[in-house]
């Protein structure tokens, strides 16, 4: 993965299901375990992270071919929907003067 400019994390916290599975593998079964993490934009579900993860796996595994075009199109549609919803919500706030700040498209590309 380093050859693809993806560096291992030196320290950090992994919570949720991923953290539980890592702990289970390390402490209960004494197996070597790893996980792939992709950054997201705060509380937003970052579909681009999934697209980027699949593209990275596709580049890493020579025999694996993953077409992400359909997922990318759905991601762009979802980003537009989220932005429109945020614009509708924030336009109803007192003193609102402009458009909301939605997550930037293609944030991790």
XYZ file of N, CA and C in Angstrom, residues 15-53:
117
model
N -12.958 2.652 16.579
C -14.120 2.278 17.380
C -15.151 1.563 16.516
N -16.275 1.265 17.101
C -17.368 0.644 16.364
C -17.101 -0.811 16.039
N -17.760 -1.273 14.992
C -17.647 -2.679 14.586
C -16.211 -3.013 14.203
N -15.548 -2.117 13.472
C -14.173 -2.377 13.049
C -13.265 -2.569 14.256
N -13.401 -1.687 15.242
C -12.598 -1.812 16.457
C -12.886 -3.099 17.209
N -14.144 -3.474 17.282
C -14.515 -4.723 17.965
C -13.923 -5.938 17.268
N -14.003 -5.952 15.940
C -13.446 -7.087 15.191
C -11.931 -7.164 15.320
N -11.275 -6.009 15.334
C -9.820 -6.006 15.525
C -9.452 -6.550 16.902
N -10.163 -6.098 17.936
C -9.900 -6.597 19.295
C -10.161 -8.098 19.390
N -11.252 -8.541 18.789
C -11.585 -9.971 18.803
C -10.460 -10.786 18.161
N -9.968 -10.308 17.034
C -8.905 -11.035 16.336
C -7.605 -11.049 17.111
N -7.263 -9.924 17.699
C -5.985 -9.810 18.401
C -6.007 -10.532 19.743
N -7.039 -10.265 20.557
C -7.031 -10.749 21.935
C -7.718 -12.104 22.126
N -8.756 -12.381 21.384
C -9.496 -13.628 21.593
C -8.926 -14.775 20.761
N -8.625 -14.513 19.515
C -8.152 -15.598 18.652
C -6.656 -15.541 18.411
N -5.999 -14.475 18.869
C -4.550 -14.297 18.716
C -4.118 -14.411 17.250
N -4.902 -13.827 16.376
C -4.603 -13.824 14.936
C -4.054 -12.465 14.532
N -3.284 -12.455 13.473
C -2.885 -11.189 12.884
C -4.086 -10.620 12.146
N -4.410 -9.379 12.405
C -5.563 -8.743 11.768
C -5.160 -7.377 11.231
N -5.902 -6.906 10.278
C -5.700 -5.558 9.754
C -7.034 -5.032 9.253
N -7.099 -3.747 9.018
C -8.308 -3.148 8.467
C -7.906 -2.010 7.552
N -8.772 -1.688 6.645
C -8.566 -0.554 5.752
C -9.512 0.552 6.193
N -8.967 1.720 6.429
C -9.763 2.856 6.871
C -9.701 3.945 5.816
N -10.775 4.656 5.690
C -10.835 5.749 4.726
C -11.467 6.950 5.416
N -10.909 8.128 5.234
C -11.448 9.305 5.924
C -12.835 9.695 5.426
N -13.598 10.300 6.307
C -14.924 10.802 5.951
C -15.037 12.249 6.408
N -16.091 12.909 5.983
C -16.323 14.309 6.312
C -17.264 14.392 7.506
N -16.718 14.394 8.688
C -17.514 14.564 9.895
C -18.664 13.586 10.017
N -19.869 14.120 10.195
C -21.030 13.274 10.408
C -21.689 12.834 9.104
N -21.151 13.255 7.973
C -21.708 12.862 6.686
C -21.188 11.492 6.281
N -22.066 10.708 5.709
C -21.634 9.447 5.128
C -20.869 9.787 3.860
N -19.631 9.444 3.809
C -18.780 9.830 2.692
C -18.675 8.688 1.693
N -19.558 8.699 0.722
C -19.566 7.646 -0.288
C -18.298 7.672 -1.131
N -17.691 8.837 -1.259
C -16.432 8.904 -2.002
C -15.344 8.066 -1.337
N -15.425 7.927 -0.036
C -14.460 7.078 0.663
C -14.566 5.640 0.190
N -15.789 5.178 -0.026
C -15.987 3.814 -0.524
C -15.442 3.682 -1.939
N -15.712 4.663 -2.773
C -15.199 4.637 -4.152
C -13.676 4.614 -4.139
N -13.075 5.475 -3.335
C -11.616 5.530 -3.272
C -11.009 4.251 -2.712
N -11.679 3.648 -1.743
C -11.192 2.389 -1.183
C -11.212 1.294 -2.251
